[in-house]
Amino acid sequence: MSSPILRLGVDVGGTNTDAVLLDLSPGPRRGQVLASSKQPTTPEVTLGIQDAIQSVIKQAQNTAHIQALSIGTTHFVNALVERDPRKLDRVAVIRLCGPFSRGTPPFVGFPRELRDILEGPCFMLSGGLQIDGSEISSVDPKEVEDACLEIKKQGIVAVAIVSVFAPIDFEIKQEELVAKIIGEQLSGVDVVCSKDVAHIGLLERENAAILNASLLRHAKKTIAGFQNAARALDLKCPVFITSNDGTLLSCAQAARLPIRTFSSGPTNSMRGAAFLASLESGSSKGESALVIDIGGTTTEVGMLLPSGFPRQAAAHHELCGVRLNFSMPHVTSIGLGGGSIVRQDPATKKVTIGPDSVGYRILSEGLVFGGSTLTATDVVAAAGRAAGVGDLALVSHIEQSLIEGAQARIRIMLQNTLDAMKTSAQEIPVYLVGGGSILSPDALDGISRVHRFPHFDVANAVGAAIAQISGIVDSVEDISSSSISQVRAAVEAKAIARAISAGADPKGVAIIESEAIPIAYTSGRCRFYVKAAGEWSGEANSASAADIVETPLESAVAPEYKRAAPPASGAHDAEQIATADDVLEYKPKVQAGEWFLSEVDLEWISEGCYVLGCGGGGSPLHTFLQLREMVRAGETIRVVDLSSLESDALVGWGGGMGSPEVSAERLLGEEYNEATEELLTFLGIKKLHAFCALEIGGGNGMINMITGSTKHYDVPCLDGDFMGRAYPTGWQVTPNVFDSSGKGLNLLPCAIASGDGNSVFMTKTKKDTEIDRALRAACVEMGTHVGQANRPLPAEFLKICMIPNTVSLSWRIGRALVLARKQHSVSQIGSILVEASGGSKSGRVLFSGKITDVQRRVYKGHTIGSIHITALAVEDVEDDPDNPVERFTGTLVIPFKNENLYAEHHPADGAPPKIIATVPDLICVLDAQNGAALGTPEYKYGLRVLVLGITAAPQWTDTARGLELGDLRAFGFNDIPYVPLGTYTKPRSVIEEYS
């Protein structure tokens, strides 16, 4: 008889530390839980782990056949959440970027208190790659050596190296070269290469590398402690740490990449639930399922894929206020737990639950346990659905109406969350885990079955015990000579090889994620993200497992260095908007007709610009961060009214053109400034008097503020733009509306610049639509992102063509969003934004509901597709009787080409569909949970959204040529006439109001 294969799994939670001993032997024994334990999590977490393991070992008695110990830990993420300077080190950052991204330095997006703890010296040096794999510039070893001298001088022990497009750098290996130089120059310093930590997206990957580097000293000590604990318990097996994606890290890997453990808790719960469900059903075939983990204070919901692994979060997510892009499970948390406090309004009888909770004090404060606080557990017990919990006589007095109201509220909270997590309308099962799972009803709408199974209370420890070994490839590949399917197969083979090399059993390795992502503006290149995983081979002496089983790490623990003082933060003394009263009391600085933008103004304008982008234009985030950094450094950014300029004053205008994938990695450099300088030199223009936004929607709404600042041309930006929104092509601008020649005379000559030495002029065209095509072709050859400067225009002409006060409008929209969040009135965000956008005559809420279908593809550099939004059922709408919201029925369909094109309502009664809004009117899709704008790449099934319509400016609607360029005919829809949404209202000027 073969020896059993036993795995010991441990998961550390905020309240309890769970442990299980699992039999993973092939055959009927597989999956048997031989022993389990739930112990209080101790302040010194290692002691709680030791107690839980000791309890399991005592039950099992024989430990000889334990193959591995797998631990899911919150050690490292807690150090960041608590901002514990004893466990965090300052980090030096070396960014290899050439001339790009210098306006958005490392730490630019960090919360101030965390930035003050972690920020070390930062160096932006030669290096980096273009999207085609060619070098922006080569690494200069002398620059790196000089940086090492400063790092040593400041006593820094952690360094993060970040190169532009490092994740696709498989041949030149710039980050590895710099790491080698640092190793030769400095001793006792930990080095992190960003490509080992996260994916494409420079700032987000850099942020992840910084957080990881800051934890390395603490990670080494902690992991060594885990190994010591295992030895103290006489365990001879190797120790693993579970990662965010449900796979195993060796102790050496976890000590090098602690960031990969941050979300291992929810992942372990989901993986454990999938495993226990498969045992219960007797089927090894996986299924898509939602996992509900109900604890004492919160409920976490995640989606399991048929592979048994959790669905990963969107490309970007936040942790501790820092924007990141490494693999994390997609988990939604709501304030519902066994200890959640239940209240009933005496007048309306409306029942609310949470988000506040008695938490671990439920055993003393809950009614059913003899306390005085009504909790969700008390309600379920009173309903007869919690056998064996407390003393039911203590809850017998609870009124039936309250019990029914609370249970209905629990049902709605769970159903709404589950609905938002689903990826289609198809019914799928739910797996219940966690000690609070008694709260869930046995049936939920849209759910095929609610599944409860044995050992649900230790599913997280089961998930740790069954974690696998993975191999990941994230790369941009050439598809010009091979099909996408052929290239994908080659990339998948590479991922499988990596998993096997890391220790996975070759017989069972499978692809669990495989995605091909087309890159806008490029032909012949595609990004692939592939993950393979399989059971650990268990062969400690094999070459493939060499990195898995290793000696303890005490000798690798970094020596204690005296912490250098954090950098002075005097430059960060910006106004803080913490409450609704702060928003209401804030007044922008307007002097002598000039509006001097603060951090607060910039943040609000940024939010408003994204709303006015109508789904396109790209996120203004990186531009906003650069502008905020400039203000903190003492630069001045001014906005003025057009009337302040002389009639013959010249106004510059333009912006960025290119692929969003490139601009997210090769952040803005000097390309727009260089294009402007080249064009002015070419035209012999000595001075510009102001700049104006090409389009207020998206990132281009703010880029001219950089160029007009005191750092560059020191001229103001005008309160207006040439679109009033965002459009996908450069000829869809109002200066072109007022050029009857059709040859782009108000656009040309123009210049584009790459930011690293290449410039192109266009002086003449036979047709205005050819300008965009020609420049986009050049853009691809120049790195797929350029700055574009158009012919400067006289102020007199702008009185006709400029759409006025759109910077003010974006400010008002952003202010309204922030105020609504701080007043907790997001449910009223539709009416609030209508008022901020000019009132009900010019705007209205077109629809609200849930996205139930998304279709998209990239065609000639543009993202084309459509979304379907289905109205919510009456019981799914959380309504406030004092502030009722408008209800909708049926479905709304919105086709888009970068931007949203029209809105077509399909009534629920089967009546013919009706077009209710079209371009040039603005159709803005917002996240109904927080009011934030959604770009077309962010549309996904399950999102609850609100659709806002705003009437376009008369520059588009009052002339035949304006409609010809701006309505649906410009997009190939010749049979849908433009019908105004309302009456245009000129936005109120901030300068006028506050001067």
Short mmCIF file of C-alpha atoms in Angstrom, two decimals, residues 103-502:
data_model
loop_
_atom_site.label_atom_id
_atom_site.label_comp_id
_atom_site.label_asym_id
_atom_site.label_seq_id
_atom_site.Cartn_x
_atom_site.Cartn_y
_atom_site.Cartn_z
CA GLY A 103 6.85 64.68 -15.12
CA THR A 104 5.34 61.79 -13.17
CA PRO A 105 8.19 60.65 -10.91
CA PRO A 106 8.11 57.62 -8.61
CA PHE A 107 5.72 57.91 -5.63
CA VAL A 108 3.64 60.52 -7.49
CA GLY A 109 0.37 58.70 -6.77
CA PHE A 110 1.09 57.60 -3.18
CA PRO A 111 -0.93 58.94 -0.23
CA ARG A 112 1.21 61.46 1.59
CA GLU A 113 1.63 59.57 4.87
CA LEU A 114 2.80 56.44 3.04
CA ARG A 115 5.00 58.47 0.71
CA ASP A 116 6.70 60.11 3.68
CA ILE A 117 7.51 56.68 5.14
CA LEU A 118 8.72 54.98 1.96
CA GLU A 119 10.14 57.63 -0.38
CA GLY A 120 13.86 57.40 -0.93
CA PRO A 121 16.02 58.98 -3.65
CA CYS A 122 14.67 58.58 -7.20
CA PHE A 123 16.70 58.49 -10.42
CA MET A 124 15.30 58.72 -13.96
CA LEU A 125 18.05 57.39 -16.19
CA SER A 126 18.78 56.36 -19.76
CA GLY A 127 17.05 53.18 -20.85
CA GLY A 128 13.63 51.79 -21.57
CA LEU A 129 12.04 50.08 -24.59
CA GLN A 130 9.49 51.00 -27.23
CA ILE A 131 6.47 48.77 -27.74
CA ASP A 132 8.21 46.99 -30.63
CA GLY A 133 11.07 45.93 -28.34
CA SER A 134 13.63 48.42 -29.63
CA GLU A 135 15.51 50.56 -27.11
CA ILE A 136 14.44 54.10 -26.30
CA SER A 137 18.05 54.38 -25.22
CA SER A 138 20.71 52.05 -23.82
CA VAL A 139 21.51 51.79 -20.13
CA ASP A 140 24.41 54.07 -19.13
CA PRO A 141 26.45 52.20 -16.46
CA LYS A 142 28.04 55.45 -15.23
CA GLU A 143 24.60 56.91 -14.44
CA VAL A 144 23.76 53.77 -12.45
CA GLU A 145 27.05 53.88 -10.55
CA ASP A 146 26.46 57.54 -9.63
CA ALA A 147 23.00 56.62 -8.36
CA CYS A 148 24.57 53.89 -6.20
CA LEU A 149 26.80 56.46 -4.51
CA GLU A 150 23.73 58.46 -3.44
CA ILE A 151 21.85 55.34 -2.33
CA LYS A 152 24.80 54.35 -0.14
CA LYS A 153 25.12 57.87 1.22
CA GLN A 154 21.48 57.87 2.36
CA GLY A 155 21.69 54.42 3.97
CA ILE A 156 19.02 52.90 1.77
CA VAL A 157 18.70 49.09 1.91
CA ALA A 158 15.96 48.54 -0.72
CA VAL A 159 16.03 49.49 -4.41
CA ALA A 160 13.32 49.13 -7.07
CA ILE A 161 14.36 49.08 -10.75
CA VAL A 162 11.69 50.00 -13.29
CA SER A 163 12.22 50.06 -17.04
CA VAL A 164 9.68 51.20 -19.64
CA PHE A 165 8.15 48.07 -21.23
CA ALA A 166 10.24 45.80 -19.00
CA PRO A 167 7.63 42.99 -19.13
CA ILE A 168 8.41 42.46 -22.84
CA ASP A 169 12.19 42.82 -22.44
CA PHE A 170 13.35 39.22 -22.88
CA GLU A 171 16.50 39.87 -24.91
CA ILE A 172 18.18 43.12 -23.85
CA LYS A 173 17.28 42.69 -20.15
CA GLN A 174 17.89 46.25 -19.01
CA GLU A 175 16.52 45.77 -15.49
CA GLU A 176 18.73 42.73 -14.95
CA LEU A 177 21.79 44.67 -16.14
CA VAL A 178 21.13 47.48 -13.67
CA ALA A 179 20.55 44.95 -10.86
CA LYS A 180 23.94 43.40 -11.66
CA ILE A 181 25.65 46.80 -11.49
CA ILE A 182 24.00 47.57 -8.14
CA GLY A 183 25.12 44.19 -6.80
CA GLU A 184 28.68 45.03 -7.74
CA GLN A 185 28.54 48.53 -6.23
CA LEU A 186 26.54 47.98 -3.03
CA SER A 187 26.42 45.25 -0.38
CA GLY A 188 23.53 44.42 1.94
CA VAL A 189 20.97 45.99 -0.43
CA ASP A 190 17.83 44.25 -1.65
CA VAL A 191 16.96 44.83 -5.32
CA VAL A 192 13.57 44.34 -6.99
CA CYS A 193 13.06 44.28 -10.76
CA SER A 194 9.59 45.49 -11.68
CA LYS A 195 9.10 42.84 -14.38
CA ASP A 196 9.16 40.19 -11.62
CA VAL A 197 6.35 41.90 -9.73
CA ALA A 198 3.62 43.15 -12.09
CA HIS A 199 2.47 43.71 -15.64
CA ILE A 200 2.38 46.42 -18.33
CA GLY A 201 1.40 49.85 -16.94
CA LEU A 202 4.46 51.76 -15.75
CA LEU A 203 3.22 53.66 -12.68
CA GLU A 204 1.15 50.75 -11.38
CA ARG A 205 4.01 48.27 -11.85
CA GLU A 206 6.47 50.71 -10.29
CA ASN A 207 4.14 51.21 -7.30
CA ALA A 208 3.95 47.45 -6.81
CA ALA A 209 7.75 47.14 -7.04
CA ILE A 210 8.15 49.89 -4.43
CA LEU A 211 5.72 48.28 -1.98
CA ASN A 212 7.42 44.93 -2.49
CA ALA A 213 10.89 46.38 -1.93
CA SER A 214 9.78 48.17 1.24
CA LEU A 215 8.74 44.84 2.79
CA LEU A 216 11.78 42.70 1.95
CA ARG A 217 13.61 43.03 5.27
CA HIS A 218 10.41 42.26 7.20
CA ALA A 219 9.55 39.42 4.82
CA LYS A 220 12.88 37.67 5.36
CA LYS A 221 12.47 37.72 9.14
CA THR A 222 8.86 36.60 8.97
CA ILE A 223 9.48 33.72 6.58
CA ALA A 224 12.43 32.59 8.68
CA GLY A 225 10.04 32.64 11.66
CA PHE A 226 7.62 30.36 9.80
CA GLN A 227 10.43 27.92 9.06
CA ASN A 228 11.57 28.02 12.69
CA ALA A 229 7.99 27.33 13.84
CA ALA A 230 7.79 24.31 11.56
CA ARG A 231 11.09 22.97 12.90
CA ALA A 232 10.00 23.59 16.48
CA LEU A 233 6.98 21.37 15.82
CA ASP A 234 9.30 18.70 14.37
CA LEU A 235 7.89 19.02 10.85
CA LYS A 236 10.38 17.74 8.29
CA CYS A 237 8.42 18.90 5.23
CA PRO A 238 9.06 22.02 3.14
CA VAL A 239 7.16 25.21 3.95
CA PHE A 240 5.24 27.10 1.25
CA ILE A 241 3.42 30.43 1.28
CA THR A 242 0.17 30.77 -0.69
CA SER A 243 -0.12 33.55 -3.26
CA ASN A 244 -2.84 35.89 -4.55
CA ASP A 245 -3.75 33.61 -7.45
CA GLY A 246 -4.08 30.34 -5.50
CA THR A 247 -0.64 28.97 -6.27
CA LEU A 248 2.37 28.24 -4.06
CA LEU A 249 5.48 30.28 -3.41
CA SER A 250 8.59 28.71 -1.97
CA CYS A 251 9.94 30.44 1.11
CA ALA A 252 12.66 32.01 -1.03
CA GLN A 253 10.08 33.29 -3.53
CA ALA A 254 7.81 34.69 -0.81
CA ALA A 255 10.76 36.40 0.86
CA ARG A 256 11.62 37.98 -2.51
CA LEU A 257 8.02 38.78 -3.58
CA PRO A 258 5.90 39.28 -0.44
CA ILE A 259 3.45 41.40 -2.46
CA ARG A 260 2.20 38.20 -4.09
CA THR A 261 0.65 37.16 -0.76
CA PHE A 262 -1.52 40.25 -0.20
CA SER A 263 -4.87 38.69 -1.21
CA SER A 264 -4.15 35.07 -0.47
CA GLY A 265 -6.94 34.95 2.15
CA PRO A 266 -9.93 35.43 -0.20
CA THR A 267 -8.22 33.24 -2.79
CA ASN A 268 -7.76 30.41 -0.31
CA SER A 269 -11.45 30.60 0.65
CA MET A 270 -12.55 30.35 -2.98
CA ARG A 271 -10.12 27.56 -3.87
CA GLY A 272 -11.10 25.64 -0.74
CA ALA A 273 -14.79 26.05 -1.54
CA ALA A 274 -14.27 24.71 -5.06
CA PHE A 275 -12.38 21.69 -3.73
CA LEU A 276 -14.94 20.87 -1.04
CA ALA A 277 -17.82 21.31 -3.50
CA SER A 278 -16.20 18.90 -5.97
CA LEU A 279 -15.82 16.32 -3.19
CA GLU A 280 -19.46 16.74 -2.21
CA SER A 281 -20.68 16.33 -5.78
CA GLY A 282 -18.27 13.50 -6.56
CA SER A 283 -17.24 15.22 -9.78
CA SER A 284 -13.74 16.35 -10.61
CA LYS A 285 -15.08 18.56 -13.39
CA GLY A 286 -15.07 22.21 -12.31
CA GLU A 287 -17.84 24.73 -12.84
CA SER A 288 -18.19 28.49 -12.70
CA ALA A 289 -19.51 29.46 -9.29
CA LEU A 290 -19.77 32.41 -6.95
CA VAL A 291 -18.28 32.02 -3.48
CA ILE A 292 -19.84 33.88 -0.56
CA ASP A 293 -17.58 34.11 2.49
CA ILE A 294 -19.58 35.62 5.37
CA GLY A 295 -17.61 36.59 8.43
CA GLY A 296 -18.43 38.58 11.54
CA THR A 297 -18.24 42.03 9.94
CA THR A 298 -18.07 41.69 6.16
CA THR A 299 -19.11 39.43 3.32
CA GLU A 300 -16.65 38.80 0.52
CA VAL A 301 -17.88 37.55 -2.85
CA GLY A 302 -15.62 36.16 -5.55
CA MET A 303 -16.04 34.33 -8.84
CA LEU A 304 -14.60 30.87 -9.35
CA LEU A 305 -13.70 29.76 -12.87
CA PRO A 306 -14.18 26.17 -14.06
CA SER A 307 -10.43 25.72 -13.53
CA GLY A 308 -11.05 26.04 -9.78
CA PHE A 309 -9.09 29.31 -9.65
CA PRO A 310 -10.59 32.71 -8.88
CA ARG A 311 -11.29 35.26 -11.57
CA GLN A 312 -8.66 37.99 -11.43
CA ALA A 313 -9.45 41.64 -10.76
CA ALA A 314 -9.47 44.28 -13.47
CA ALA A 315 -6.16 45.55 -14.80
CA HIS A 316 -5.94 48.21 -12.08
CA HIS A 317 -6.92 48.17 -8.43
CA GLU A 318 -6.00 50.07 -5.27
CA LEU A 319 -4.40 48.95 -2.03
CA CYS A 320 -3.70 51.37 0.82
CA GLY A 321 -4.54 54.19 -1.60
CA VAL A 322 -1.87 53.05 -4.08
CA ARG A 323 -2.84 52.11 -7.66
CA LEU A 324 -1.49 48.68 -8.64
CA ASN A 325 -1.76 46.13 -11.47
CA PHE A 326 -0.42 42.79 -10.23
CA SER A 327 -2.62 39.66 -10.08
CA MET A 328 -5.31 39.84 -7.41
CA PRO A 329 -8.59 37.93 -7.16
CA HIS A 330 -11.70 39.89 -8.08
CA VAL A 331 -13.42 40.20 -4.71
CA THR A 332 -16.25 42.50 -3.68
CA SER A 333 -16.79 43.24 0.02
CA ILE A 334 -19.99 44.51 1.64
CA GLY A 335 -20.78 45.43 5.24
CA LEU A 336 -22.79 42.30 6.06
CA GLY A 337 -21.67 39.82 8.72
CA GLY A 338 -22.95 37.85 11.66
CA GLY A 339 -22.23 40.80 13.94
CA SER A 340 -23.75 43.48 11.66
CA ILE A 341 -26.07 45.77 13.63
CA VAL A 342 -29.75 45.75 12.59
CA ARG A 343 -31.89 48.88 12.88
CA GLN A 344 -35.51 49.71 12.04
CA ASP A 345 -36.80 53.22 11.44
CA PRO A 346 -39.72 53.69 13.85
CA ALA A 347 -41.62 55.87 11.34
CA THR A 348 -41.08 54.12 7.99
CA LYS A 349 -40.34 50.63 9.43
CA LYS A 350 -37.46 50.44 6.93
CA VAL A 351 -34.81 47.94 8.07
CA THR A 352 -31.08 48.57 7.57
CA ILE A 353 -28.17 46.24 8.29
CA GLY A 354 -24.60 47.40 8.97
CA PRO A 355 -22.11 48.42 7.86
CA ASP A 356 -21.15 48.76 11.55
CA SER A 357 -20.74 45.50 13.45
CA VAL A 358 -20.04 44.20 16.94
CA GLY A 359 -17.49 41.89 15.28
CA TYR A 360 -15.79 39.40 17.57
CA ARG A 361 -17.82 40.84 20.53
CA ILE A 362 -20.97 39.11 19.24
CA LEU A 363 -20.62 36.40 21.89
CA SER A 364 -21.15 39.04 24.57
CA GLU A 365 -23.18 41.74 22.77
CA GLY A 366 -25.59 39.82 20.49
CA LEU A 367 -29.12 39.34 21.88
CA VAL A 368 -29.08 35.59 21.35
CA PHE A 369 -25.95 35.38 23.53
CA GLY A 370 -27.38 37.55 26.33
CA GLY A 371 -26.24 40.94 25.11
CA SER A 372 -28.21 44.07 24.23
CA THR A 373 -27.42 44.72 20.53
CA LEU A 374 -29.66 43.45 17.73
CA THR A 375 -27.46 41.76 15.13
CA ALA A 376 -27.99 39.88 11.87
CA THR A 377 -27.31 36.61 13.72
CA ASP A 378 -30.14 37.41 16.15
CA VAL A 379 -32.57 37.91 13.27
CA VAL A 380 -31.64 34.61 11.63
CA ALA A 381 -31.86 32.82 14.98
CA ALA A 382 -35.32 34.32 15.61
CA ALA A 383 -36.38 33.09 12.16
CA GLY A 384 -35.49 29.55 13.20
CA ARG A 385 -32.56 29.24 10.80
CA ALA A 386 -29.66 29.02 13.29
CA ALA A 387 -30.08 25.80 15.22
CA GLY A 388 -27.68 25.47 18.13
CA VAL A 389 -26.73 29.16 18.14
CA GLY A 390 -27.20 30.82 21.55
CA ASP A 391 -30.45 30.88 23.51
CA LEU A 392 -33.44 31.24 21.17
CA ALA A 393 -35.63 32.39 24.07
CA LEU A 394 -33.62 35.61 24.17
CA VAL A 395 -34.78 36.57 20.65
CA SER A 396 -38.37 35.36 20.83
CA HIS A 397 -39.62 38.93 21.39
CA ILE A 398 -38.40 40.25 18.01
CA GLU A 399 -41.37 41.34 15.90
CA GLN A 400 -42.13 39.31 12.80
CA SER A 401 -42.15 42.43 10.60
CA LEU A 402 -38.58 43.22 11.66
CA ILE A 403 -37.47 39.61 11.05
CA GLU A 404 -39.00 39.62 7.58
CA GLY A 405 -37.65 43.08 6.75
CA ALA A 406 -34.13 42.14 7.85
CA GLN A 407 -34.17 38.88 5.90
CA ALA A 408 -35.43 40.71 2.82
CA ARG A 409 -32.63 43.25 3.26
CA ILE A 410 -30.01 40.47 3.56
CA ARG A 411 -31.39 38.87 0.41
CA ILE A 412 -31.21 42.15 -1.55
CA MET A 413 -27.66 42.90 -0.34
CA LEU A 414 -26.45 39.46 -1.39
CA GLN A 415 -28.36 39.39 -4.69
CA ASN A 416 -27.13 42.83 -5.75
CA THR A 417 -23.54 41.88 -5.00
CA LEU A 418 -23.81 38.51 -6.74
CA ASP A 419 -25.44 40.14 -9.76
CA ALA A 420 -22.59 42.62 -10.06
CA MET A 421 -20.03 39.79 -9.96
CA LYS A 422 -21.65 37.63 -12.66
CA THR A 423 -20.33 37.79 -16.20
CA SER A 424 -23.56 36.73 -17.93
CA ALA A 425 -27.25 36.34 -17.22
CA GLN A 426 -26.86 32.56 -16.96
CA GLU A 427 -27.75 31.07 -13.58
CA ILE A 428 -24.74 29.67 -11.70
CA PRO A 429 -24.31 28.05 -8.27
CA VAL A 430 -23.21 29.72 -5.05
CA TYR A 431 -20.81 28.10 -2.57
CA LEU A 432 -21.23 29.27 1.02
CA VAL A 433 -18.26 29.42 3.38
CA GLY A 434 -17.43 31.26 6.58
CA GLY A 435 -18.91 31.18 10.05
CA GLY A 436 -21.60 33.71 9.13
CA SER A 437 -22.99 31.74 6.19
CA ILE A 438 -26.16 30.99 8.18
CA LEU A 439 -27.27 34.49 7.14
CA SER A 440 -27.73 33.47 3.51
CA PRO A 441 -31.15 32.29 2.34
CA ASP A 442 -31.36 28.89 0.67
CA ALA A 443 -32.47 30.37 -2.67
CA LEU A 444 -31.36 33.52 -4.49
CA ASP A 445 -32.51 35.02 -7.79
CA GLY A 446 -30.18 34.27 -10.70
CA ILE A 447 -28.55 31.43 -8.73
CA SER A 448 -29.06 27.81 -9.76
CA ARG A 449 -28.44 26.48 -6.23
CA VAL A 450 -27.03 27.61 -2.90
CA HIS A 451 -24.46 25.00 -1.89
CA ARG A 452 -23.49 24.22 1.71
CA PHE A 453 -20.99 21.46 2.46
CA PRO A 454 -18.98 19.96 5.35
CA HIS A 455 -15.93 21.84 6.70
CA PHE A 456 -17.21 25.15 5.20
CA ASP A 457 -15.84 26.96 8.26
CA VAL A 458 -12.21 26.02 7.40
CA ALA A 459 -12.47 26.28 3.60
CA ASN A 460 -9.70 28.90 3.62
CA ALA A 461 -7.23 26.48 5.22
CA VAL A 462 -8.31 23.78 2.74
CA GLY A 463 -7.55 26.24 -0.06
CA ALA A 464 -4.06 26.77 1.34
CA ALA A 465 -3.48 23.01 1.51
CA ILE A 466 -4.41 22.40 -2.15
CA ALA A 467 -2.54 25.38 -3.67
CA GLN A 468 -0.64 24.57 -6.87
CA ILE A 469 2.51 25.68 -8.73
CA SER A 470 2.14 28.19 -11.58
CA GLY A 471 4.01 29.65 -14.54
CA ILE A 472 3.04 33.02 -16.06
CA VAL A 473 3.90 34.76 -19.35
CA ASP A 474 2.85 38.37 -20.06
CA SER A 475 4.36 39.52 -23.34
CA VAL A 476 3.81 41.43 -26.57
CA GLU A 477 4.35 39.16 -29.59
CA ASP A 478 4.69 39.55 -33.35
CA ILE A 479 1.60 38.18 -35.15
CA SER A 480 2.43 39.52 -38.61
CA SER A 481 3.62 36.16 -39.96
CA SER A 482 1.61 33.75 -37.78
CA SER A 483 -2.02 33.60 -36.67
CA ILE A 484 -3.03 34.66 -33.18
CA SER A 485 -3.94 31.05 -32.35
CA GLN A 486 -0.48 29.84 -33.40
CA VAL A 487 1.31 32.48 -31.36
CA ARG A 488 -1.00 31.87 -28.40
CA ALA A 489 -0.12 28.16 -28.51
CA ALA A 490 3.60 29.00 -28.38
CA VAL A 491 3.09 31.36 -25.44
CA GLU A 492 1.00 28.73 -23.63
CA ALA A 493 3.80 26.19 -24.11
CA LYS A 494 6.22 28.68 -22.56
CA ALA A 495 3.91 29.15 -19.53
CA ILE A 496 3.63 25.38 -19.06
CA ALA A 497 7.41 25.06 -19.19
CA ARG A 498 7.76 27.75 -16.53
CA ALA A 499 5.29 25.95 -14.24
CA ILE A 500 7.17 22.67 -14.61
CA SER A 501 10.47 24.44 -13.99
CA ALA A 502 9.02 25.87 -10.78
#
